[in-house]
Amino acid sequence: MSLDTATVRRIARLARIGIEENETEGLARELNGIFGWIEQLDEVDVSGVAPMIGTGLATPRMREDVVTDGDRRDDVLSNAPDRVDAFFTVPKVVE
Amino acid sequence: MTYRIEGRTGTWEIVVGLEVHAQVISQAKLFSGASATYGGAPNTHVSFIDAGFPGMLPVVNRECVAQAVRTGLGLAAHINVVSRFDRKNYFYADLPQGYQISQFEHPIVGSGVIEIELADGATREIGITRLHLEQDAGKSMHDQDPTRSFIDLNRSGVALMEIVSEPDIRSPEEAGAYVRKLRQILRYLGTCDGNMEEGSMRADVNVSVRQAGEAFRTRCEIKNVNSIRYVMQAIEAEAQRQVEVWESGGTVDQETRLFDPGRGETRSLRSKEDAHDYRYFPDPDLLPLVLDEGWVAGLKASLPELPDAKRARLEADYGVTRYESGVLTAEQAIADFYETVARGLDTRLATNWVLGDFFAALNRTGRSIEDSPVSAASLRALLGLITDSTINGKIAKDVFEEMVDTGDEPMAIVERRGLKQVTDTGAIDAAIARVLADNADKVAEYKSGKDKLFGFFVGQTMKAMAGKGNPALVNEALKKQLAD
Amino acid sequence: MAADTPNALDMSLVEARDGLVRKAFSSVELTTAALAAVEALNPRLNAYITVTGDQALAQAAQADAAIAAGEAGPMAGVPVGIKDLFCTKGVRTTAASNILRDFVPPYESTVTANLRRDGAVFLGKTNLDEFAMGSGNLTSAFGPVENPWKRAGSDAALVPGGSSGGSAAAVAAGLGFGATGTDTGGSIRQPASYCGITGIKPTYGRCSRFGTIAFASSLDQAGPMARTVADCAVMLGSMAGFDAQDSTSVDRPVPDYLAACGRSLKGLRIGIPREYHAPGMPAEIEAIWQQGIAWLRDAGCEIVDVSLPHTKYGLATYYIIAPAECSSNLARYDGVRFGARVAGGTLDELYENTRRAGFGDETRRRIMMGTYVLSAGYYDAYYLKAQKVRSLIQRDFTDVFADVDVLLTPTAPSAAFAQDEKPSDPVQMYLNDIFTVPASMAGVPAMSVPAGVDAQGLPLGLQLIGRFFDEETLFAVGSALERAAAFTHRPALRASDVARAGIAS
Ligand SMILES: [Mg+2]
Ligand SMILES: [Zn+2]
């Protein structure tokens, strides 16, 4: 399947990565090259094969319902590029 | 009672399905050890996991899983002993990881059912499609700064149950009854407090309309409706809008909308070019959620009695009416209160008192059953005083008022105020003799056939006895003396 | 050997540790020497992004005190490098990305906490490919790392391999007795091979991922890189262990890996997977592989030809699954809570500007690939398909390990290449990991051991792949290979020479 510039724009948008209009052509070519190579997987017969989700090595575990964390506001905010009082900020969102 | 919209081109039926987000009652969050408590200063109930810091990993909270299982059992639903967490990927200011951990393909709870009752007493079954566990997002505040929105992550990572109904709902009233019943079940189970003002329950409402005999038409999803009244209003407004769109030759687009209670209308939330593509995939940081069957059985065994069962039992055991059982089981605390009062007593007397004077007192004092001014034990004691003829019913009402005001026990009030019933026939006879002597003219009238005056003599006698006369004995003695 | 003699930094980690415990020299002396070497060589090698001299000396003094008190941990006083993907509390952690250029984690990764517990001294944070995505340490926002090895008669800057290129170059050059690495598709083993050192990717779940910046969660594993097999054994013993904070961490005891290094190989069955005879593989690689086979046969192993039929598909599968997970894992770098932010008029502009400027070309490319393979209409064709192929790859390994104890393969299809020979086609670059990726996909442990040099004098590594949690057999076979290979070659640029020059002047 061929990946066109509209698709490049769509996935860049989904991934929130800004791209310039003059880049889309090159990106499409590059991604097409990679996915063309990936198409070799079409040769593999996977009928009846269950997908592998994780390595299946660990045993499922759950944490107890105890408050063991939090109350570290200053640490949580210590790397914020912009903050007001105890809040992170973003450009105003209008809904 | 069928809900229909009469349009220009015909009669329309509405089709509604609800996705209710119910916040799980737990100490800690779904995947972190931070507090799940509502409120708190901004960004204090936040771990690095909840803030999506690099290298942070989720570990699932056992109690949140148990709460989901309890809820599933309470909805008579199938419990999936193997389920899985998926990532729902999207960018938003209050979604720190850039994805929400949710359950997409394999939810923890499968299909179940809720029976709702409508105003006319009719009942309907609404199917539950599924229940899954997921994380809540943080909170954006848009009105504190002219150019910026502020982000508080206290809610980020709190466990939610998303309970999805089948598109079985056919009227705003049914939708309201559904949410009310769901909330009642959650509260009985202790899995969600159902507090819609604090956002611990909110509904996404899927609405479409169709004409008779049609398949489903396109639906719209109204997001985050936070009261039962708004759910009902939003359905009406949206259904009306869709009928108008169809009838004017347009098409309804599948989209997300918001309900504006001020204007009583819905409006489109996101522009169309920003189509959603959540790119769900299994969260590689988490293993499948595997439940021990014995553990599930243990949760099942420890479930409380649920509203429908309790209602049936109250009707059978206490002889209350269908209507009364509905009121008495609206909240578990009311039913508990009622049973504490009524067990072993004259159940009719108990029912009348709880639904009458007691509810009136709650209303008047603005208190809830949990902080009622009169305890169930005290009310039971008061009714005991009536039953064993310590006081009569009329005096009991006075005593009750004083119990509400002072919180004192009924016997203490009766003794303090000397309200015990007089059963000494000598005292009763003496009081009657005095009343008859003082009203010789009325006695003459009575004897000449004016039977109605009997009530007058009863009243005068009770008044003379400060209301404390045993009514049965007073009647009996009066009849005797008037016959002489 | 005293710590201030020129060759002190050439000691193995085990030798340094034993010398410290014997009090032949102090950790402060050793650390001072190592820091001096870093100061002298790092401007050229660029192996460290951040050097934490003051902290290192403080840790060294603590280690000396612990040694004096007879409470030395297994890594007490040993200076090591930490790949800049492990969060270190109060010390800038960048993932070699502009988006984290100034990020200072208020927490410590479990792996580095374990090393601290055992007394290790951290010289600093080593360079890597951005977010561990790359095979040449060419994608770092902090510039490329130069491999300390040189082709005979050439001063061309070679790549150290990647993504743990800074760790590999630092260890090879003697700027630390070991270093932590992470391996997602070969990021420990391939640079170890390029730099003539040993590195092991343990079984998935052996080392905690908590506090390690994620690239592809289902593949990422931390592991040690050091100059000898025994050094790796000591270091892995410290790094490994169960961690309740990582749901994929496996709860089983950590064996004594060092004790396994001397084990006899008598009766071990070594599988030689025929699919690793890649078309176009250089004759020298083939030759070193045959040499490795001969060594193990001489050590008493039985050599068995085996087949892992889905090997060929490992790489294509990897380039679906790893980018998919990465596209999601890297969504958190949005300029809101931490990291660099590029302003925007709207929230989406903020995201798009920040992520465009903050991520380099390769990272952006992988995020786009991952976004694509998960997107509506493509999930089944790519992601789901890849997960099924991954099942088959894992099954290949479990099948073959019913018959053999260890697999022996080359680590990489070539020796280190020059920085300016970087292929322009991303797929050509991806092919560097062709031999390392399958073990990553399966989750089994794998080790690279230096086995010889090519005609130009560049190191070549051999890879050993073992059963789940059977790192001990890898250490046993690895140390036998190491003995047989008697790999005494040293890189052109190294700390001991700098120290010697310093002493001479
Ligand atoms: Mg929804
Ligand atoms: Zn939801």
Short mmCIF file of C-alpha atoms and ligand atoms in Angstrom, two decimals, chain B residues 18-21 88 132 134 162 164 203-206 221-224 278 280, ligand 1:
data_model
loop_
_atom_site.label_atom_id
_atom_site.label_comp_id
_atom_site.label_asym_id
_atom_site.label_seq_id
_atom_site.Cartn_x
_atom_site.Cartn_y
_atom_site.Cartn_z
CA LEU B 18 -25.80 5.83 27.96
CA GLU B 19 -22.15 5.61 28.88
CA VAL B 20 -21.91 6.42 32.55
CA HIS B 21 -18.53 7.19 34.08
CA LYS B 88 -6.36 5.13 24.17
CA HIS B 132 -14.61 -1.37 31.96
CA GLU B 134 -10.09 3.27 33.11
CA GLU B 162 -17.39 3.19 32.38
CA VAL B 164 -22.18 1.25 28.80
CA ALA B 203 -22.97 10.48 31.54
CA ASP B 204 -22.18 10.48 27.84
CA VAL B 205 -25.55 10.28 26.10
CA ASN B 206 -25.87 8.70 22.66
CA GLU B 221 -22.78 11.64 21.59
CA ILE B 222 -23.47 14.35 24.17
CA LYS B 223 -20.46 14.39 26.46
CA ASN B 224 -20.17 14.77 30.20
CA TYR B 278 -7.50 6.69 19.27
CA TYR B 280 -5.94 1.64 20.85
MG MG D 1 -17.47 7.64 26.07
#
